XYZ file of C-alpha atoms in Angstrom:
426
model
C -6.122 -25.341 7.343
C -8.986 -23.812 5.307
C -11.601 -26.208 4.342
C -15.335 -26.195 3.384
C -17.214 -25.806 6.750
C -18.890 -29.163 7.652
C -22.612 -29.454 6.691
C -25.384 -28.955 9.208
C -22.934 -26.468 11.097
C -24.893 -23.602 12.808
C -24.802 -20.460 11.282
C -22.541 -18.569 13.987
C -20.024 -21.332 13.705
C -20.048 -21.314 9.763
C -19.763 -17.499 9.695
C -16.696 -17.643 12.203
C -15.278 -20.668 10.449
C -12.292 -20.142 7.903
C -13.399 -19.302 4.204
C -13.820 -22.387 2.309
C -11.106 -23.175 -0.374
C -10.573 -25.939 -3.154
C -7.803 -27.380 -1.014
C -6.311 -26.937 2.683
C -3.619 -23.943 2.930
C -0.313 -24.987 2.604
C 2.034 -25.317 5.410
C 4.610 -22.528 5.564
C 7.987 -23.913 4.871
C 10.617 -23.078 7.377
C 12.508 -19.905 7.061
C 16.083 -20.219 5.924
C 19.051 -18.769 7.523
C 19.385 -15.389 8.596
C 21.231 -13.254 5.868
C 23.837 -11.681 7.836
C 25.557 -9.365 5.545
C 22.481 -7.958 3.980
C 21.035 -7.304 7.820
C 24.304 -5.881 8.718
C 24.406 -3.446 6.395
C 20.644 -2.550 6.728
C 21.051 -2.083 10.449
C 24.154 0.310 9.868
C 22.295 2.302 7.350
C 19.175 2.586 9.479
C 21.154 3.487 12.748
C 23.179 6.074 10.822
C 20.483 7.810 9.062
C 17.989 7.736 12.164
C 20.937 9.215 14.120
C 21.350 11.892 11.084
C 17.875 13.086 10.905
C 17.394 13.281 14.700
C 20.878 15.448 14.822
C 20.373 17.473 11.857
C 16.334 18.027 11.575
C 14.960 17.323 15.152
C 12.651 14.840 16.781
C 9.748 15.089 14.707
C 11.267 13.811 11.415
C 13.579 11.171 13.381
C 10.108 9.713 14.919
C 8.761 9.579 11.289
C 11.772 7.687 9.905
C 11.328 5.186 12.696
C 7.622 4.799 11.979
C 8.872 4.044 8.249
C 11.088 1.330 9.651
C 8.570 -0.154 11.542
C 6.090 0.153 8.715
C 8.325 -1.761 6.289
C 9.226 -4.300 9.190
C 5.370 -5.134 9.402
C 4.575 -4.696 5.422
C 7.345 -7.471 4.762
C 6.700 -10.122 7.418
C 2.873 -10.026 6.794
C 3.226 -9.910 3.135
C 0.406 -7.329 3.560
C -0.492 -6.619 -0.097
C -3.054 -4.790 -2.212
C -2.019 -5.984 -5.771
C -2.196 -9.578 -5.126
C -5.116 -9.243 -2.959
C -7.377 -7.871 -5.798
C -5.834 -10.001 -8.384
C -6.620 -13.081 -6.359
C -10.037 -11.578 -5.617
C -11.018 -11.153 -9.275
C -9.051 -13.830 -10.953
C -10.416 -16.760 -8.652
C -12.782 -15.261 -6.123
C -10.257 -15.783 -3.120
C -11.438 -12.866 -0.785
C -8.742 -13.675 1.882
C -6.637 -10.460 1.474
C -10.010 -7.859 0.956
C -10.931 -9.468 4.415
C -7.772 -8.363 5.604
C -8.102 -5.096 4.002
C -11.650 -4.651 5.984
C -9.616 -5.069 9.488
C -6.905 -2.707 8.251
C -9.339 -0.245 7.259
C -11.615 -0.572 10.395
C -9.085 -0.438 12.902
C -7.366 2.343 11.068
C -10.995 4.418 11.169
C -11.210 3.815 14.812
C -7.724 5.142 15.484
C -8.431 8.195 12.965
C -11.643 8.866 14.777
C -10.359 8.976 18.039
C -7.073 10.942 17.230
C -8.863 13.516 14.825
C -12.087 13.662 16.329
C -10.151 14.926 19.886
C -7.570 16.806 18.393
C -4.916 14.840 19.735
C -1.440 15.432 18.182
C 2.131 15.266 18.927
C 4.999 17.876 18.279
C 2.213 20.614 17.748
C 0.490 19.065 15.037
C -3.290 19.245 14.708
C -4.842 16.053 12.984
C -6.568 16.595 9.814
C -8.894 13.904 7.884
C -7.672 12.827 4.399
C -10.341 14.224 1.816
C -10.039 14.150 -1.888
C -12.070 15.805 -4.505
C -14.350 13.771 -6.707
C -14.194 14.010 -10.381
C -12.571 12.770 -13.320
C -8.882 12.595 -12.138
C -9.873 10.485 -9.163
C -11.836 8.039 -11.495
C -9.144 7.899 -14.223
C -6.551 8.064 -12.197
C -7.423 5.218 -9.786
C -8.385 2.897 -12.807
C -5.049 3.814 -14.314
C -2.769 3.059 -11.385
C -4.888 -0.291 -10.648
C -3.727 -1.361 -14.294
C -0.397 0.016 -13.592
C 0.281 -2.272 -10.110
C -0.825 -5.429 -11.947
C 1.979 -4.677 -14.824
C 4.245 -3.462 -12.221
C 3.983 -6.639 -9.641
C 3.344 -4.333 -6.850
C 1.356 -1.538 -5.417
C 3.008 1.458 -3.678
C 3.539 0.399 -0.321
C 4.276 -3.106 -2.154
C 6.948 -1.546 -4.550
C 8.885 0.123 -1.369
C 9.090 -3.152 0.733
C 9.567 -5.293 -2.378
C 12.980 -3.256 -3.173
C 13.803 -3.320 0.500
C 14.021 -7.135 -0.149
C 16.216 -7.148 -2.964
C 13.325 -7.582 -5.971
C 15.177 -6.423 -8.815
C 12.175 -6.396 -11.011
C 10.329 -4.073 -8.661
C 13.127 -1.914 -8.246
C 12.485 -1.292 -11.967
C 8.869 -0.346 -11.184
C 10.152 2.432 -8.432
C 12.297 3.856 -11.192
C 9.228 3.755 -13.421
C 6.640 5.034 -10.698
C 9.320 8.027 -9.973
C 9.150 9.011 -13.718
C 5.663 8.805 -14.016
C 5.237 10.883 -11.025
C 7.477 13.640 -12.483
C 5.781 13.455 -15.910
C 2.440 14.109 -14.182
C 3.809 16.866 -12.054
C 5.441 18.517 -15.165
C 2.194 18.111 -17.198
C -0.147 19.135 -14.267
C -1.914 21.813 -16.594
C -3.196 18.865 -18.853
C -5.086 17.311 -15.964
C -5.243 19.432 -12.876
C -8.110 21.163 -13.858
C -10.575 18.247 -14.749
C -14.034 18.367 -13.783
C -14.558 17.672 -9.889
C -16.657 18.058 -6.883
C -15.373 19.228 -3.321
C -14.212 16.244 -1.053
C -17.351 14.874 1.034
C -15.974 13.918 4.662
C -18.895 12.230 6.630
C -17.623 13.835 9.983
C -18.567 17.069 8.452
C -21.928 16.133 8.375
C -22.591 13.173 10.917
C -19.740 13.862 13.309
C -16.791 11.409 13.885
C -18.841 8.793 15.936
C -21.415 8.643 12.821
C -18.572 8.364 10.506
C -16.962 5.646 12.146
C -20.243 3.804 12.584
C -20.928 4.164 8.917
C -17.242 3.103 7.913
C -17.526 0.217 9.931
C -20.837 -1.037 8.618
C -19.803 -0.816 5.468
C -16.577 -2.652 5.797
C -18.654 -5.651 7.573
C -20.640 -5.677 4.545
C -17.766 -5.958 2.335
C -16.206 -8.670 4.511
C -19.604 -10.848 4.210
C -20.113 -10.469 0.711
C -16.449 -11.725 0.089
C -17.183 -14.756 2.408
C -20.175 -15.300 0.152
C -18.006 -15.007 -3.171
C -15.615 -17.111 -1.978
C -18.276 -20.167 -0.613
C -19.772 -19.923 -4.157
C -16.479 -19.831 -6.221
C -14.358 -22.225 -3.937
C -11.069 -21.112 -4.838
C -7.306 -22.264 -4.242
C -5.940 -21.253 -0.917
C -3.083 -18.206 -0.460
C 0.346 -19.573 -0.643
C 2.576 -19.582 2.636
C 5.965 -17.620 2.945
C 8.763 -19.356 5.105
C 8.374 -18.739 8.520
C 10.255 -19.637 11.609
C 8.684 -21.893 14.195
C 7.341 -20.700 17.743
C 5.943 -17.227 18.186
C 9.013 -15.335 19.660
C 11.117 -16.444 16.452
C 8.108 -15.871 14.230
C 7.804 -12.392 15.146
C 11.258 -11.488 13.955
C 11.930 -14.234 11.937
C 8.737 -15.569 10.231
C 5.299 -14.485 8.569
C 2.725 -12.971 10.296
C -0.836 -13.538 9.952
C -2.369 -10.943 7.746
C -4.515 -10.028 11.222
C -1.388 -9.001 12.806
C -0.523 -7.282 10.009
C -3.388 -5.525 9.500
C -3.234 -4.302 13.174
C 0.394 -3.496 13.213
C 0.133 -1.123 10.221
C -3.223 0.599 11.775
C -1.007 1.702 14.879
C 2.042 2.530 12.883
C -0.421 4.443 10.520
C -1.916 6.251 13.347
C 1.545 7.229 14.893
C 2.227 8.744 11.664
C -1.126 10.872 11.901
C -0.457 11.867 15.526
C 2.939 12.847 14.700
C 2.893 14.762 11.623
C -0.859 15.720 11.746
C -1.424 14.145 8.171
C -2.283 10.331 7.229
C 0.452 7.936 5.935
C 1.267 8.683 2.317
C 3.787 7.173 -0.269
C 3.698 8.600 -3.517
C 3.966 12.212 -3.146
C 7.642 11.682 -2.072
C 8.182 9.947 -5.795
C 7.198 13.264 -7.386
C 9.387 15.284 -5.284
C 12.387 12.733 -5.598
C 11.916 12.925 -9.772
C 11.772 16.707 -9.669
C 14.577 17.342 -7.861
C 16.609 15.055 -9.988
C 15.227 16.875 -12.975
C 16.374 20.259 -11.283
C 19.833 18.578 -10.901
C 19.935 17.972 -14.885
C 19.143 21.230 -15.540
C 15.404 21.493 -15.620
C 13.349 24.251 -13.671
C 10.833 22.218 -11.830
C 10.054 25.273 -9.475
C 8.504 26.943 -12.469
C 6.161 23.841 -13.082
C 2.413 24.746 -11.931
C 2.417 21.539 -9.830
C 4.904 23.090 -7.646
C 3.639 26.521 -7.407
C 0.150 25.116 -5.259
C -0.059 26.337 -1.835
C 2.464 24.365 0.198
C 4.174 22.571 -2.286
C 7.051 24.887 -3.163
C 8.276 24.602 0.218
C 8.310 21.016 -0.274
C 10.221 21.096 -3.482
C 12.917 23.789 -1.781
C 12.975 21.664 1.430
C 15.611 18.699 2.059
C 14.197 15.325 1.227
C 15.023 14.230 4.863
C 12.872 16.553 6.449
C 9.892 15.614 3.867
C 7.411 13.570 6.110
C 6.440 11.306 3.184
C 9.965 10.765 1.766
C 11.020 9.556 5.463
C 8.489 7.279 5.663
C 9.323 5.743 2.507
C 12.847 5.505 2.941
C 12.152 3.944 6.276
C 9.985 1.359 4.812
C 12.692 0.180 2.389
C 15.243 0.063 5.169
C 12.730 -1.850 7.531
C 11.775 -4.327 4.820
C 15.615 -5.136 4.130
C 15.859 -5.895 7.925
C 12.776 -8.081 8.053
C 13.521 -9.936 4.800
C 17.553 -10.577 5.933
C 16.542 -11.430 9.310
C 13.950 -14.144 7.908
C 16.595 -15.367 5.321
C 14.756 -14.508 2.301
C 16.414 -11.249 1.305
C 17.572 -12.079 -2.437
C 19.211 -9.562 -4.896
C 17.600 -10.630 -8.254
C 19.686 -9.997 -11.236
C 17.965 -12.113 -14.043
C 14.918 -10.261 -15.037
C 13.017 -11.532 -18.523
C 12.658 -8.741 -20.686
C 9.036 -8.600 -20.895
C 8.694 -8.438 -17.338
C 11.097 -5.601 -17.200
C 9.061 -4.011 -19.705
C 5.838 -4.432 -17.585
C 7.646 -3.089 -14.216
C 8.636 -0.029 -15.782
C 5.528 0.552 -17.638
C 3.493 -0.440 -14.636
C 5.454 2.044 -12.339
C 4.824 4.952 -15.087
C 1.160 4.282 -15.135
C 1.115 4.198 -11.326
C 2.838 7.299 -11.083
C 0.577 9.147 -13.415
C -2.305 7.405 -11.740
C -1.638 8.481 -8.314
C -1.069 12.011 -9.156
C -4.276 12.021 -10.962
C -6.126 10.521 -8.379
C -4.806 12.421 -5.284
C -3.248 9.388 -3.901
C -2.356 5.567 -3.940
C -3.502 2.459 -2.099
C -2.530 4.217 0.786
C -2.660 7.928 0.677
C -6.309 7.637 -1.042
C -7.690 4.267 -0.618
C -6.557 3.550 3.273
C -6.507 7.240 4.262
C -9.254 8.073 2.467
C -11.864 5.303 3.799
C -10.426 5.564 7.062
C -10.897 9.436 7.527
C -14.588 8.841 6.325
C -13.813 10.581 2.870
C -16.146 9.283 -0.233
C -13.392 9.563 -2.360
C -11.325 6.381 -0.754
C -14.445 4.253 -1.434
C -14.539 5.589 -5.040
C -10.768 4.876 -5.236
C -11.223 1.279 -4.279
C -14.201 0.706 -6.538
C -12.685 2.103 -9.469
C -9.101 0.263 -8.797
C -11.248 -3.148 -8.593
C -12.387 -2.409 -12.420
C -8.446 -1.389 -13.102
C -7.561 -4.509 -11.732
C -9.970 -6.444 -14.108
C -8.438 -4.592 -17.005
C -4.826 -5.321 -15.783
C -5.222 -8.862 -15.305
C -6.142 -9.243 -19.245
C -3.086 -7.296 -20.107
C -0.338 -9.037 -17.999
C -0.386 -11.982 -20.160
C 1.007 -10.108 -23.432
C 3.956 -9.263 -20.859
C 4.550 -13.242 -19.856
C 2.993 -12.809 -16.427
C 0.443 -15.329 -15.024
C -2.836 -14.763 -13.164
C -4.198 -17.281 -10.834
C -6.761 -20.254 -11.994
C -8.984 -22.134 -10.237
C -7.111 -25.436 -10.798
C -3.864 -24.154 -9.163
C -2.946 -25.638 -6.098
C -2.335 -21.736 -4.387
C -3.193 -18.364 -5.597
């Protein structure tokens, strides 16, 4: 239950007490019965695909697919969001989700510092931080991405786990996402040379311990500020998704606390870094999928400047199921389908209002373009960048907050609502 702390509570108790909301947090409704048919389908697809990848491409891609399955399972059960988190913060001042972000970012930064700082890798990989250029593309791209995710109803990771749970409107978002990513790759010459400074990674200047210390201190400040904002605005509580009762059942069929989801995602994301040498990302696969489809339809994506950059030609010519990001993305969709089916909430949404459908496709296109311009999304730029001690991750987050503000003002044009202070939940 989330309530206003009692008057006169000592500062330490007030700091550790739940942040205030206008009314108590609702109890989670009981989880429906297991959806056995979609659970069986997802399990068969997951098992068969995993066996194929291990047999055809080896252990490293196979492990990446398994990590993706785990990421999808954790994302869905914790409902760990970025789109709704920023919407709740900007609209009504509820910082619950953003404080969960600070835990995710801080835990990931700790694991990254240990892994990259010691050069620890598996399968011969050499872990590298995720640094990004600081320029016009980053600023414009992250702003456009945030507008798109408010229209499309999900971020990059949210799009994947929502599609896995049968959400039809977000499937349209994914289609738009792929189309926008492909369009940005095709027209790389229009934005690829925008003014930018080189990446600034803290560990290059103050070492990994110093980088970790600065990052954690900055996250602590954000955590404290969101509590102060929430105490002043006294917003509605966050809604509670259905959940099974009891810890063992809740682990498989219930909703996880955001803190549990944050730690699980941090560990699994660190696993991606250990296995592949690079941080967990999502959106580069969308450009790959769209470009391959364009090639099948008669285009020549291999001639596009985007795919002629160092390392990109090999990605385009290689099989999708050997591509790191594609493997984790596919795994997220299947893992979320398993989680949603086990929780009894897998539903194939068929009826979608036309304005919602337009917003979904448009939002996906904007996210696809924005992610390519910014060099990543809420995972590949925001999470991986901040956890790596890269300045571009912080800039991405700041510009995304501004883009969220703009997106909230566009949502009503498409019949999409925003949280209000008078709501029972946000």
